[in-house]
Amino acid sequence: MSLSGWFDGIAQDLRYALRGMRRSPTFTAAAVLTLALGIGANTIVFTVTSAILFRGFRSVADNERIVYIDTQKDGRGCCAAYPDFDAWRSQTGSFAGIGGVADLQAIVDDGGNDPEKYDATRISAAAFSIVGARPLMGRDFTAADEARGAAPVAILRYGLWERRYGRDPAIIGRTIRLNGVPTTVIGVMDRSFSFPQNQDLWIPLAPAPDLDSGQTPLWFVFGRLRDGVSIENAQAELNVVASRLANAQPLTNRGVEARVRTFSEFFIGSRAAAIYGAMWAAVGFVLLIACANLANLMLARAISRAHEVTLRLALGAERWQIVRQVLIESLLLSVLGGAAGWWIARWGLRVYELAASPSSQVGGSYFDNILDYSMDARVLLYASAISIGSGLLFGLVPAIRLSRLGSITINVRGGCRDRRATRLSTYLVVAEVSLAVVLLGGAGVLIRSFVNLYTADLGVKPTNVLTMYLNLPEDRYPRQQGRQSFFDRLGERLNAIPGVESSAIASAPPVGGSRRVPFELAGDAPLDEQRRPVLSAMTIGPGYVRTIGATVIAGREFNDHDGATNAPNAIVNQQFASQYWPNEDALGKRVRLFERAATDQWVTVVGVISNIVQNDQTRQEMAPLVYLPYRARPSAAMWVFVRSRIPAEAISASVRRELTAIDPILPIWLGPFALADRLAWGYAFNGSIATLFLIFAAIALLMAAVGLYAVIAHSVSQREREIGIRIAIGATSRDVIQLILAEGVLPLAMGIAVGLAGSLALNRVLQSELVRVSAADPLALSAAGLALVTSALLGCLIPARRATRVDPAVALRHE
């Protein structure tokens, strides 16, 4: 055949497919909608997964060459200290540059406008060049800007420049007051630039007392690998530097390891690839089920065209022409479904980005609303590939089957039976049911895990408790006495608010992280530094136990005198007392703590309190914990808790007012918000993953039931004469229903068996997200099977009941 003839044949098949779609608008609409949902969901998940696992920050060029560095000690990850960061960038050659980021809340006062609080960041001088950005106006930071004692300078974000200064170009060189410090504006960034989050301004990461002492760790450290340097090479070089630092500074760096990680490993964790990979597989299963459904429907349509195709073959048509015609029809449907799916994906991503935007200060991930979710050429290529692949997948089986009509029995009355097609249809249903069971099983264990998180006993009563996080500026609160005085005055004013029952401060909220401290017990044999056990330690103020709703089991809470004398006291939790002093009175026992700021310090236990979950986002472990009085070690950064007799949100304005009365320009780093909301944020990620799996599983369940219904309904239509004869010779409605249901039970049973095995495999991938639930949880798997059996039987019952209404006279008249 000539090339022009081949194109003519394609055009003819395309016209035929379009006419067929117009003649069957219901089938066309259902097929396009099914494909659109499957392709749209896959495109959304691919875009999100690609952004999180590969692209990273929106404003960073060549994200695949950017790595993130943190430290680990005693098996626990922690933020890097500034001295370590300084050593890494000066003693390594694997990086084209290393940058550091430290948080900062800033009050801007320039004389012409009212003072306002802005999100700011201290960032190293080379940071912008590392991420491939440069100011729109003015200049970038230089090494001289971050030298100790350098004149303060700042770079503004475009949005701040636009809102506060009306895009005045004279802003370059202008002096503003930043937290009371005269600071020169040297640049304005491009409108689209935001790094690492939606900061309003940046200042140099210059050495400062809080950074030098390690009191304020860096938010994160990042570097651009040199060309030809792998992550493994960079890790090996950092290991050498870490060993060198441990030998030079054993007090602060002994046992500290540096880790080089990708974006997803650093910001999400090592489980990121498994979790998002499982989600990607889940939407892939949904699309496969949709393809299996459409393959079944097109197979049924193909059988109904047996006469036409037989005639064409008898007149000399080639088999490949029959295959081509069916494939063109399926590809046309998939192209339309892909176009609709692309629109659904664009809409869905907008919704996702709005949902991911930080709506409050309760919490949020490091990368809320600043990831690259753009639907670029790579996403378009993926969506096009799965659209075309879907068309080939669900069109190939009916196309090949239709081109092989030798096994179809055709009688003069128009009936036809294709036993091979029937078997193929059954196999497709088995595949649908199997995939649906996999998704239902995964959704089941995730939901059970989420319920365990949601109902976990944290050891606190968060109702009507307001909390916020404060970090007193080093320049205005350089001494411990000033910090202690601030929090004393704040507590007095908060307790005087109408409706407030008590207030307190602590170094970490419930569930949140606390510092790790080596220790030994009085009377035990001394151990060398490497063998000492480690426990969690927190700093709390008077009234903390009462304010968060815990219980004093023995002894007492801290009072205003604890920590003010040379005889430091401590409180331990019930787990500590029962683990280290079983069947003994813990009161009066002495513990030796080895901390950086208070090495070789003995403390006396004056109280034992109920267990509170700390350092465990899964909310399962009640680990040994020691509490130290705030006055023994006044810190600039503390959480404030306020318990009231009314809802926490009702006193938020009063709390802000009292804070402003003490320090008008002190920013609130986080909050104020209800403690219950903060605790709920801790399991939001688990809930969102469980919800997505449940949505995918529900779609899969519906499609599997519809697929089984379609197969049984088609079988009933093909067996109307047989059923009519059975009724004519005495079969009851019950007999007919049992006959039809038996036809659906076999693929259902086979699918459930295969699906349960697949569910066990998928659930093991999800194990890192499961809390007190086994990957082979019998309740979740049983519920998955039961849900599918129920919906499938309902799908079979409709055509079965229709079969009972077959008129036997019709069958007898044909016979």
JSON list of N, CA, C and O in Angstrom, two decimals, residues 507-533:
[
{"chain": "A", "resi": 507, "resn": "SER", "atom": "N", "xyz": [10.54, 24.57, 77.31]},
{"chain": "A", "resi": 507, "resn": "SER", "atom": "CA", "xyz": [11.44, 24.64, 76.17]},
{"chain": "A", "resi": 507, "resn": "SER", "atom": "C", "xyz": [10.90, 23.92, 74.95]},
{"chain": "A", "resi": 507, "resn": "SER", "atom": "O", "xyz": [11.44, 24.07, 73.84]},
{"chain": "A", "resi": 508, "resn": "ALA", "atom": "N", "xyz": [9.86, 23.10, 75.10]},
{"chain": "A", "resi": 508, "resn": "ALA", "atom": "CA", "xyz": [9.27, 22.38, 73.96]},
{"chain": "A", "resi": 508, "resn": "ALA", "atom": "C", "xyz": [7.81, 22.07, 74.28]},
{"chain": "A", "resi": 508, "resn": "ALA", "atom": "O", "xyz": [7.45, 21.89, 75.44]},
{"chain": "A", "resi": 509, "resn": "PRO", "atom": "N", "xyz": [6.97, 21.99, 73.25]},
{"chain": "A", "resi": 509, "resn": "PRO", "atom": "CA", "xyz": [5.57, 21.61, 73.48]},
{"chain": "A", "resi": 509, "resn": "PRO", "atom": "C", "xyz": [5.45, 20.09, 73.60]},
{"chain": "A", "resi": 509, "resn": "PRO", "atom": "O", "xyz": [6.38, 19.36, 73.22]},
{"chain": "A", "resi": 510, "resn": "PRO", "atom": "N", "xyz": [4.34, 19.59, 74.10]},
{"chain": "A", "resi": 510, "resn": "PRO", "atom": "CA", "xyz": [4.12, 18.13, 74.10]},
{"chain": "A", "resi": 510, "resn": "PRO", "atom": "C", "xyz": [4.28, 17.56, 72.70]},
{"chain": "A", "resi": 510, "resn": "PRO", "atom": "O", "xyz": [3.92, 18.20, 71.71]},
{"chain": "A", "resi": 511, "resn": "VAL", "atom": "N", "xyz": [4.86, 16.38, 72.61]},
{"chain": "A", "resi": 511, "resn": "VAL", "atom": "CA", "xyz": [5.16, 15.65, 71.38]},
{"chain": "A", "resi": 511, "resn": "VAL", "atom": "C", "xyz": [6.42, 16.20, 70.72]},
{"chain": "A", "resi": 511, "resn": "VAL", "atom": "O", "xyz": [7.15, 15.48, 70.05]},
{"chain": "A", "resi": 512, "resn": "GLY", "atom": "N", "xyz": [6.72, 17.49, 70.90]},
{"chain": "A", "resi": 512, "resn": "GLY", "atom": "CA", "xyz": [7.86, 18.10, 70.26]},
{"chain": "A", "resi": 512, "resn": "GLY", "atom": "C", "xyz": [9.19, 17.60, 70.79]},
{"chain": "A", "resi": 512, "resn": "GLY", "atom": "O", "xyz": [9.27, 16.86, 71.77]},
{"chain": "A", "resi": 513, "resn": "GLY", "atom": "N", "xyz": [10.26, 18.03, 70.14]},
{"chain": "A", "resi": 513, "resn": "GLY", "atom": "CA", "xyz": [11.59, 17.55, 70.48]},
{"chain": "A", "resi": 513, "resn": "GLY", "atom": "C", "xyz": [12.18, 18.26, 71.69]},
{"chain": "A", "resi": 513, "resn": "GLY", "atom": "O", "xyz": [11.94, 19.43, 71.94]},
{"chain": "A", "resi": 514, "resn": "SER", "atom": "N", "xyz": [12.96, 17.52, 72.46]},
{"chain": "A", "resi": 514, "resn": "SER", "atom": "CA", "xyz": [13.69, 18.08, 73.59]},
{"chain": "A", "resi": 514, "resn": "SER", "atom": "C", "xyz": [15.15, 17.68, 73.46]},
{"chain": "A", "resi": 514, "resn": "SER", "atom": "O", "xyz": [15.50, 16.81, 72.67]},
{"chain": "A", "resi": 515, "resn": "ARG", "atom": "N", "xyz": [16.01, 18.32, 74.23]},
{"chain": "A", "resi": 515, "resn": "ARG", "atom": "CA", "xyz": [17.43, 18.03, 74.11]},
{"chain": "A", "resi": 515, "resn": "ARG", "atom": "C", "xyz": [17.78, 16.69, 74.74]},
{"chain": "A", "resi": 515, "resn": "ARG", "atom": "O", "xyz": [17.09, 16.19, 75.61]},
{"chain": "A", "resi": 516, "resn": "ARG", "atom": "N", "xyz": [18.88, 16.10, 74.28]},
{"chain": "A", "resi": 516, "resn": "ARG", "atom": "CA", "xyz": [19.35, 14.82, 74.78]},
{"chain": "A", "resi": 516, "resn": "ARG", "atom": "C", "xyz": [20.57, 15.05, 75.66]},
{"chain": "A", "resi": 516, "resn": "ARG", "atom": "O", "xyz": [21.50, 15.78, 75.29]},
{"chain": "A", "resi": 517, "resn": "VAL", "atom": "N", "xyz": [20.56, 14.44, 76.84]},
{"chain": "A", "resi": 517, "resn": "VAL", "atom": "CA", "xyz": [21.60, 14.71, 77.84]},
{"chain": "A", "resi": 517, "resn": "VAL", "atom": "C", "xyz": [22.16, 13.38, 78.37]},
{"chain": "A", "resi": 517, "resn": "VAL", "atom": "O", "xyz": [21.40, 12.53, 78.84]},
{"chain": "A", "resi": 518, "resn": "PRO", "atom": "N", "xyz": [23.50, 13.19, 78.33]},
{"chain": "A", "resi": 518, "resn": "PRO", "atom": "CA", "xyz": [24.08, 12.03, 79.00]},
{"chain": "A", "resi": 518, "resn": "PRO", "atom": "C", "xyz": [23.92, 12.16, 80.52]},
{"chain": "A", "resi": 518, "resn": "PRO", "atom": "O", "xyz": [23.92, 13.26, 81.07]},
{"chain": "A", "resi": 519, "resn": "PHE", "atom": "N", "xyz": [23.77, 11.03, 81.21]},
{"chain": "A", "resi": 519, "resn": "PHE", "atom": "CA", "xyz": [23.54, 11.09, 82.65]},
{"chain": "A", "resi": 519, "resn": "PHE", "atom": "C", "xyz": [24.08, 9.83, 83.33]},
{"chain": "A", "resi": 519, "resn": "PHE", "atom": "O", "xyz": [24.41, 8.84, 82.67]},
{"chain": "A", "resi": 520, "resn": "GLU", "atom": "N", "xyz": [24.15, 9.91, 84.65]},
{"chain": "A", "resi": 520, "resn": "GLU", "atom": "CA", "xyz": [24.42, 8.73, 85.47]},
{"chain": "A", "resi": 520, "resn": "GLU", "atom": "C", "xyz": [23.71, 8.92, 86.81]},
{"chain": "A", "resi": 520, "resn": "GLU", "atom": "O", "xyz": [23.40, 10.06, 87.20]},
{"chain": "A", "resi": 521, "resn": "LEU", "atom": "N", "xyz": [23.42, 7.83, 87.48]},
{"chain": "A", "resi": 521, "resn": "LEU", "atom": "CA", "xyz": [22.69, 7.87, 88.74]},
{"chain": "A", "resi": 521, "resn": "LEU", "atom": "C", "xyz": [23.65, 7.79, 89.92]},
{"chain": "A", "resi": 521, "resn": "LEU", "atom": "O", "xyz": [24.71, 7.15, 89.84]},
{"chain": "A", "resi": 522, "resn": "ALA", "atom": "N", "xyz": [23.28, 8.47, 90.98]},
{"chain": "A", "resi": 522, "resn": "ALA", "atom": "CA", "xyz": [24.09, 8.40, 92.20]},
{"chain": "A", "resi": 522, "resn": "ALA", "atom": "C", "xyz": [24.17, 6.95, 92.69]},
{"chain": "A", "resi": 522, "resn": "ALA", "atom": "O", "xyz": [23.16, 6.24, 92.75]},
{"chain": "A", "resi": 523, "resn": "GLY", "atom": "N", "xyz": [25.36, 6.52, 93.03]},
{"chain": "A", "resi": 523, "resn": "GLY", "atom": "CA", "xyz": [25.56, 5.16, 93.51]},
{"chain": "A", "resi": 523, "resn": "GLY", "atom": "C", "xyz": [25.98, 4.20, 92.44]},
{"chain": "A", "resi": 523, "resn": "GLY", "atom": "O", "xyz": [26.47, 3.10, 92.75]},
{"chain": "A", "resi": 524, "resn": "ASP", "atom": "N", "xyz": [25.78, 4.54, 91.17]},
{"chain": "A", "resi": 524, "resn": "ASP", "atom": "CA", "xyz": [26.22, 3.66, 90.08]},
{"chain": "A", "resi": 524, "resn": "ASP", "atom": "C", "xyz": [27.70, 3.85, 89.81]},
{"chain": "A", "resi": 524, "resn": "ASP", "atom": "O", "xyz": [28.27, 4.93, 90.07]},
{"chain": "A", "resi": 525, "resn": "ALA", "atom": "N", "xyz": [28.32, 2.83, 89.27]},
{"chain": "A", "resi": 525, "resn": "ALA", "atom": "CA", "xyz": [29.74, 2.94, 88.92]},
{"chain": "A", "resi": 525, "resn": "ALA", "atom": "C", "xyz": [29.91, 3.94, 87.79]},
{"chain": "A", "resi": 525, "resn": "ALA", "atom": "O", "xyz": [29.14, 3.91, 86.82]},
{"chain": "A", "resi": 526, "resn": "PRO", "atom": "N", "xyz": [30.86, 4.86, 87.87]},
{"chain": "A", "resi": 526, "resn": "PRO", "atom": "CA", "xyz": [31.07, 5.84, 86.79]},
{"chain": "A", "resi": 526, "resn": "PRO", "atom": "C", "xyz": [31.40, 5.15, 85.47]},
{"chain": "A", "resi": 526, "resn": "PRO", "atom": "O", "xyz": [32.08, 4.13, 85.44]},
{"chain": "A", "resi": 527, "resn": "LEU", "atom": "N", "xyz": [30.85, 5.72, 84.38]},
{"chain": "A", "resi": 527, "resn": "LEU", "atom": "CA", "xyz": [31.11, 5.20, 83.04]},
{"chain": "A", "resi": 527, "resn": "LEU", "atom": "C", "xyz": [31.89, 6.24, 82.24]},
{"chain": "A", "resi": 527, "resn": "LEU", "atom": "O", "xyz": [31.80, 7.45, 82.50]},
{"chain": "A", "resi": 528, "resn": "ASP", "atom": "N", "xyz": [32.68, 5.76, 81.28]},
{"chain": "A", "resi": 528, "resn": "ASP", "atom": "CA", "xyz": [33.39, 6.71, 80.44]},
{"chain": "A", "resi": 528, "resn": "ASP", "atom": "C", "xyz": [32.39, 7.42, 79.52]},
{"chain": "A", "resi": 528, "resn": "ASP", "atom": "O", "xyz": [31.25, 6.98, 79.35]},
{"chain": "A", "resi": 529, "resn": "GLU", "atom": "N", "xyz": [32.85, 8.49, 78.91]},
{"chain": "A", "resi": 529, "resn": "GLU", "atom": "CA", "xyz": [31.95, 9.38, 78.16]},
{"chain": "A", "resi": 529, "resn": "GLU", "atom": "C", "xyz": [31.20, 8.67, 77.04]},
{"chain": "A", "resi": 529, "resn": "GLU", "atom": "O", "xyz": [30.03, 8.97, 76.79]},
{"chain": "A", "resi": 530, "resn": "GLN", "atom": "N", "xyz": [31.83, 7.73, 76.37]},
{"chain": "A", "resi": 530, "resn": "GLN", "atom": "CA", "xyz": [31.19, 7.06, 75.25]},
{"chain": "A", "resi": 530, "resn": "GLN", "atom": "C", "xyz": [30.11, 6.07, 75.67]},
{"chain": "A", "resi": 530, "resn": "GLN", "atom": "O", "xyz": [29.27, 5.69, 74.87]},
{"chain": "A", "resi": 531, "resn": "ARG", "atom": "N", "xyz": [30.13, 5.62, 76.93]},
{"chain": "A", "resi": 531, "resn": "ARG", "atom": "CA", "xyz": [29.20, 4.58, 77.36]},
{"chain": "A", "resi": 531, "resn": "ARG", "atom": "C", "xyz": [28.06, 5.11, 78.22]},
{"chain": "A", "resi": 531, "resn": "ARG", "atom": "O", "xyz": [27.19, 4.34, 78.64]},
{"chain": "A", "resi": 532, "resn": "ARG", "atom": "N", "xyz": [28.04, 6.40, 78.48]},
{"chain": "A", "resi": 532, "resn": "ARG", "atom": "CA", "xyz": [26.97, 6.94, 79.32]},
{"chain": "A", "resi": 532, "resn": "ARG", "atom": "C", "xyz": [25.62, 6.86, 78.62]},
{"chain": "A", "resi": 532, "resn": "ARG", "atom": "O", "xyz": [25.50, 7.18, 77.43]},
{"chain": "A", "resi": 533, "resn": "PRO", "atom": "N", "xyz": [24.57, 6.47, 79.34]},
{"chain": "A", "resi": 533, "resn": "PRO", "atom": "CA", "xyz": [23.23, 6.49, 78.75]},
{"chain": "A", "resi": 533, "resn": "PRO", "atom": "C", "xyz": [22.75, 7.93, 78.53]},
{"chain": "A", "resi": 533, "resn": "PRO", "atom": "O", "xyz": [23.29, 8.87, 79.13]}
]
